[in-house]
Tab-separated table of C-alpha atoms and ligand atoms in Angstrom:
chain	number	residue	atom	x	y	z
A	20	UNK	CA	40.702	7.633	179.777
A	21	UNK	CA	43.446	9.625	177.939
A	22	UNK	CA	45.202	12.014	180.345
A	23	UNK	CA	43.909	15.452	180.292
A	24	UNK	CA	45.603	18.822	181.095
A	25	UNK	CA	43.602	22.011	181.605
A	26	UNK	CA	45.288	25.230	180.699
A	27	UNK	CA	44.007	28.759	180.532
A	28	UNK	CA	44.827	31.421	178.123
A	29	UNK	CA	46.774	34.409	178.752
A	30	UNK	CA	44.628	37.642	179.083
A	31	UNK	CA	45.517	41.124	177.826
A	32	UNK	CA	45.757	42.042	181.465
A	33	UNK	CA	48.512	39.572	182.296
A	34	UNK	CA	51.009	42.456	183.082
A	35	UNK	CA	48.815	43.129	186.079
A	36	UNK	CA	49.526	39.838	187.746
A	37	UNK	CA	50.619	39.513	191.303
A	38	UNK	CA	54.395	39.637	191.360
A	39	UNK	CA	56.737	39.678	194.409
A	40	UNK	CA	59.585	41.734	192.475
A	41	UNK	CA	59.683	45.429	193.177
A	42	UNK	CA	59.621	47.205	190.839
A	43	UNK	CA	57.544	44.790	188.841
A	44	UNK	CA	59.054	43.419	185.599
A	45	UNK	CA	58.174	44.556	182.151
A	46	UNK	CA	56.151	41.786	180.452
A	47	UNK	CA	55.927	41.023	176.761
A	48	UNK	CA	52.455	39.688	176.246
A	49	UNK	CA	52.969	38.358	172.666
A	50	UNK	CA	56.062	36.426	174.011
A	51	UNK	CA	53.987	34.956	176.809
A	52	UNK	CA	51.381	33.838	174.456
A	53	UNK	CA	53.848	32.182	172.156
A	54	UNK	CA	55.572	30.437	175.311
A	55	UNK	CA	52.148	29.381	176.427
A	56	UNK	CA	51.355	27.807	172.941
A	57	UNK	CA	54.579	25.955	173.065
A	58	UNK	CA	53.971	24.724	176.585
A	59	UNK	CA	50.683	23.368	175.635
A	60	UNK	CA	52.168	21.656	172.504
A	61	UNK	CA	54.832	20.047	174.856
A	62	UNK	CA	52.071	18.455	176.802
A	63	UNK	CA	50.355	17.348	173.674
A	64	UNK	CA	53.432	15.715	172.555
A	65	UNK	CA	53.268	13.562	175.594
A	66	UNK	CA	49.992	12.086	174.520
A	67	UNK	CA	47.893	14.450	176.685
A	68	UNK	CA	44.681	15.999	175.499
A	69	UNK	CA	44.904	19.748	176.361
A	70	UNK	CA	41.825	21.590	177.073
A	71	UNK	CA	42.128	25.447	176.977
A	72	UNK	CA	39.820	27.557	178.997
A	73	UNK	CA	39.371	30.991	177.739
A	74	UNK	CA	41.174	33.958	179.516
A	75	UNK	CA	39.377	36.189	182.067
A	76	UNK	CA	40.518	39.821	181.703
A	77	UNK	CA	39.417	40.621	185.205
A	78	UNK	CA	42.035	37.916	186.482
A	79	UNK	CA	45.338	38.553	185.257
A	80	UNK	CA	46.857	35.409	187.208
A	81	UNK	CA	44.299	32.993	185.615
A	82	UNK	CA	46.991	31.282	183.364
A	83	UNK	CA	48.360	29.759	186.637
A	84	UNK	CA	45.496	27.345	186.516
A	85	UNK	CA	47.234	24.745	189.023
A	86	UNK	CA	46.373	26.854	191.926
A	87	UNK	CA	42.536	26.628	191.568
A	88	UNK	CA	42.035	22.783	191.984
A	89	UNK	CA	44.038	19.735	193.359
A	90	UNK	CA	43.424	16.230	191.908
A	91	UNK	CA	43.355	13.722	194.635
A	92	UNK	CA	42.602	10.208	193.260
A	93	UNK	CA	39.171	10.150	191.678
A	94	UNK	CA	38.328	13.537	193.116
A	95	UNK	CA	39.192	17.215	192.316
A	96	UNK	CA	39.287	19.613	195.165
A	97	UNK	CA	38.372	23.023	193.900
A	98	UNK	CA	40.342	25.613	196.114
A	99	UNK	CA	39.848	28.953	197.694
A	100	UNK	CA	43.026	30.606	196.478
A	101	UNK	CA	44.975	32.472	199.106
A	102	UNK	CA	45.267	35.728	197.284
A	103	UNK	CA	41.727	37.536	197.315
A	104	UNK	CA	42.361	38.833	193.812
A	105	UNK	CA	42.415	35.294	192.540
A	106	UNK	CA	39.392	33.674	194.245
A	107	UNK	CA	37.112	34.316	191.366
A	108	UNK	CA	39.295	32.360	188.984
A	109	UNK	CA	37.755	29.070	190.100
A	110	UNK	CA	34.254	29.004	188.346
A	111	UNK	CA	35.168	28.335	184.729
A	112	UNK	CA	37.825	25.866	185.633
A	113	UNK	CA	35.672	24.118	188.069
A	114	UNK	CA	32.968	23.767	185.243
A	115	UNK	CA	35.491	22.103	182.905
A	116	UNK	CA	36.710	19.767	185.740
A	117	UNK	CA	33.096	18.754	186.486
A	118	UNK	CA	32.698	17.255	183.066
A	119	UNK	CA	35.817	15.048	183.667
A	120	UNK	CA	35.978	14.017	187.297
A	121	UNK	CA	33.928	14.233	190.575
A	122	UNK	CA	34.651	17.665	192.306
A	123	UNK	CA	34.588	18.711	195.852
A	124	UNK	CA	34.833	22.299	197.298
A	125	UNK	CA	36.379	24.330	200.142
A	126	UNK	CA	35.112	27.302	201.783
A	127	UNK	CA	36.517	30.345	203.605
A	128	UNK	CA	38.173	30.655	206.044
A	129	UNK	CA	40.150	27.818	204.452
A	130	UNK	CA	42.554	28.730	201.649
A	131	UNK	CA	44.846	26.704	199.598
A	132	UNK	CA	46.845	27.037	196.328
A	133	UNK	CA	47.423	24.133	194.272
A	134	UNK	CA	50.953	25.113	193.804
A	135	UNK	CA	51.543	24.216	197.526
A	136	UNK	CA	50.316	20.450	196.907
A	137	UNK	CA	52.806	17.781	195.796
A	138	UNK	CA	51.423	14.337	195.184
A	139	UNK	CA	54.055	11.615	195.569
A	140	UNK	CA	52.228	8.264	195.187
A	141	UNK	CA	49.807	7.820	198.098
A	142	UNK	CA	51.563	10.707	200.150
A	143	UNK	CA	50.415	14.288	199.544
A	144	UNK	CA	52.790	16.922	200.815
A	145	UNK	CA	51.258	20.370	201.512
A	146	UNK	CA	53.333	23.566	202.075
A	147	UNK	CA	52.425	25.875	204.968
A	148	UNK	CA	52.882	28.910	202.827
A	149	UNK	CA	51.382	32.450	202.935
A	150	UNK	CA	48.604	31.191	200.660
A	151	UNK	CA	47.675	27.859	202.346
A	152	UNK	CA	46.383	27.890	205.922
A	153	UNK	CA	45.603	25.280	208.526
A	154	UNK	CA	41.832	25.162	207.546
A	155	UNK	CA	42.826	24.606	204.005
A	156	UNK	CA	45.161	21.784	204.968
A	157	UNK	CA	42.368	20.295	207.033
A	158	UNK	CA	40.167	20.229	204.092
A	159	UNK	CA	42.806	18.714	201.865
A	160	UNK	CA	43.300	16.050	204.573
A	161	UNK	CA	39.640	15.058	204.619
A	162	UNK	CA	39.244	14.975	200.906
A	163	UNK	CA	42.669	13.178	200.464
A	164	UNK	CA	41.791	10.705	203.218
A	165	UNK	CA	38.521	9.801	201.379
A	166	UNK	CA	40.850	8.833	198.468
A	167	UNK	CA	43.202	6.692	200.712
A	168	UNK	CA	45.810	9.397	200.599
A	169	UNK	CA	48.068	10.560	203.460
A	170	UNK	CA	48.572	14.204	203.789
A	171	UNK	CA	51.708	15.680	205.186
A	172	UNK	CA	52.256	19.393	205.880
A	173	UNK	CA	55.637	20.787	205.287
A	174	UNK	CA	57.198	23.837	206.801
A	175	UNK	CA	58.619	26.331	204.219
A	176	UNK	CA	60.192	29.838	203.969
A	177	UNK	CA	61.385	32.083	201.215
A	178	UNK	CA	59.292	30.733	198.564
A	179	UNK	CA	55.848	31.477	197.063
A	180	UNK	CA	54.719	27.888	197.013
A	181	UNK	CA	56.041	24.274	197.781
A	182	UNK	CA	56.220	23.577	194.186
A	183	UNK	CA	58.399	26.627	193.715
A	184	UNK	CA	61.198	24.689	195.267
A	185	UNK	CA	60.202	21.006	195.337
A	186	UNK	CA	58.738	18.988	192.532
A	187	UNK	CA	58.202	15.227	191.660
A	188	UNK	CA	60.319	13.421	189.128
A	189	UNK	CA	58.793	10.136	189.875
A	190	UNK	CA	56.912	8.643	192.798
A	191	UNK	CA	60.360	8.143	194.932
A	192	UNK	CA	62.265	11.097	193.565
A	193	UNK	CA	62.083	14.875	194.047
A	194	UNK	CA	63.736	17.822	192.405
A	195	UNK	CA	64.695	20.310	195.126
A	196	UNK	CA	66.252	23.593	195.626
A	197	UNK	CA	67.875	23.274	199.128
A	198	UNK	CA	67.314	25.735	201.934
A	199	UNK	CA	63.496	26.241	201.786
A	200	UNK	CA	62.124	23.098	203.389
A	201	UNK	CA	63.474	21.184	206.274
A	202	UNK	CA	64.729	17.885	205.045
A	203	UNK	CA	63.150	16.123	208.005
A	204	UNK	CA	59.805	17.009	206.507
A	205	UNK	CA	60.754	15.006	203.320
A	206	UNK	CA	62.294	11.948	204.625
A	207	UNK	CA	62.363	8.759	202.648
A	208	UNK	CA	62.441	10.623	199.381
A	209	UNK	CA	65.242	10.405	196.933
A	210	UNK	CA	66.669	13.909	195.962
A	211	UNK	CA	68.063	15.539	192.844
A	212	UNK	CA	69.181	19.099	193.857
A	213	UNK	CA	68.859	21.969	191.457
A	214	UNK	CA	72.400	23.251	190.414
A	215	UNK	CA	73.894	26.469	192.236
A	216	UNK	CA	72.414	29.568	190.748
A	217	UNK	CA	69.660	27.609	189.152
A	218	UNK	CA	67.010	27.717	192.028
A	219	UNK	CA	64.281	28.396	189.668
A	220	UNK	CA	64.754	25.212	187.742
A	221	UNK	CA	62.977	23.466	190.681
A	222	UNK	CA	59.615	24.257	188.931
A	223	UNK	CA	59.962	21.290	186.472
A	224	UNK	CA	57.161	19.078	185.452
A	225	UNK	CA	57.527	15.316	184.904
A	226	UNK	CA	54.953	14.305	182.393
A	227	UNK	CA	54.706	11.265	180.225
A	228	UNK	CA	58.085	9.876	179.355
A	229	UNK	CA	59.937	13.203	179.976
A	230	UNK	CA	60.831	15.948	182.455
A	231	UNK	CA	59.892	19.427	181.295
A	232	UNK	CA	62.555	21.824	182.661
A	233	UNK	CA	62.430	25.624	182.370
A	234	UNK	CA	64.841	26.654	179.588
A	235	UNK	CA	68.127	28.327	180.622
A	236	UNK	CA	69.074	25.817	183.427
A	237	UNK	CA	71.534	23.406	181.623
A	238	UNK	CA	73.331	22.211	184.797
A	239	UNK	CA	70.203	21.102	186.496
A	240	UNK	CA	69.004	19.563	183.258
A	241	UNK	CA	72.216	17.604	183.289
A	242	UNK	CA	71.628	16.516	186.846
A	243	UNK	CA	68.129	15.369	186.007
A	244	UNK	CA	69.564	13.240	183.047
A	245	UNK	CA	72.264	11.810	185.233
A	246	UNK	CA	69.581	10.578	187.599
A	247	UNK	CA	67.926	8.645	184.620
A	248	UNK	CA	65.197	11.011	183.419
A	249	UNK	CA	64.873	12.683	180.170
A	250	UNK	CA	64.910	16.594	180.649
A	251	UNK	CA	63.170	18.615	177.838
A	252	UNK	CA	63.801	22.490	178.018
A	253	UNK	CA	60.569	24.675	177.767
A	254	UNK	CA	60.923	28.582	177.615
A	255	UNK	CA	58.568	30.038	180.343
A	256	UNK	CA	60.563	33.175	181.032
A	257	UNK	CA	57.535	35.510	180.762
A	258	UNK	CA	55.590	33.250	183.355
A	259	UNK	CA	58.649	33.188	185.789
A	260	UNK	CA	58.428	37.219	185.731
A	261	UNK	CA	55.066	36.516	187.469
A	262	UNK	CA	56.574	33.960	189.885
A	263	UNK	CA	54.904	30.933	187.975
A	264	UNK	CA	56.442	28.126	185.915
A	265	UNK	CA	55.816	24.860	184.488
A	266	UNK	CA	53.652	23.100	186.884
A	267	UNK	CA	51.481	26.328	187.374
A	268	UNK	CA	50.489	26.672	183.842
A	269	UNK	CA	48.307	23.347	183.880
A	270	UNK	CA	46.046	21.236	185.966
A	271	UNK	CA	46.637	17.573	185.158
A	272	UNK	CA	44.232	14.751	185.403
B	319	CIR	C1	50.413	34.514	192.096
B	319	CIR	O1	51.232	35.211	192.842
B	319	CIR	O2	49.623	33.720	192.479
B	319	CIR	C2	50.938	34.279	190.554
B	319	CIR	N1	51.448	35.560	190.013
B	319	CIR	C3	51.924	33.197	190.409
B	319	CIR	C4	51.234	31.680	190.669
B	319	CIR	C5	52.012	30.574	190.480
B	319	CIR	N2	51.433	29.420	190.709
B	319	CIR	C6	52.083	28.365	191.213
B	319	CIR	O3	53.252	28.435	191.589
B	319	CIR	N3	51.505	27.267	191.291
């Protein structure tokens, strides 16, 4: 099967998305839509079939589609997102998933955001964040175990999601912003660290033959290149305002 990525269009309500910053930033909706289109084109450029789910005006965070499901081997685990305002984002995405792959579900009190789940070969790291609880990790462990995957919980602090600060470059190598995850929880992996003052570059996305890196982080892109990868800058500033980035904007199968 050709690789597929599910994306979700940007609603008019996007400026009402959840943001940590106070006061909330001012959003530029046309710019967000233009960035989203370039992002989808960058995926397509890597030979990926991009399926777009229509926006849902009642869910401003719906473009961050990565949070609503986790692909574990031959199964997609549809999540209960940690933020109550995001829980009803899952339905339309689960419908598209069901056309492509077997799906499994989770139920409250379990909560889990896909942004907390980092798959590295047969090991699945999961952040114990504000969004992902012990019951969610238990369900992830159950479904991951059925696929021969080992689930490793990771402590984390001062970050929304695990993948806000750690991402996969290849199955042995991570891109990491230091100071958020105890290194003992990630032993055995090779590290590339983001450059000083470029913490947000950690949300990069290895896809096809390249690593999509948020635009504006040249020093980190150089470090990625020095480690033998091919960084490609993609502008996602409007999504960074809402604490999201390159991985959050697609669900990859
Ligand atoms: C949220 O707070 O849920 C959204 N504004 C951002 C979600 C980003 N998703 C991700 O990191 N996987």
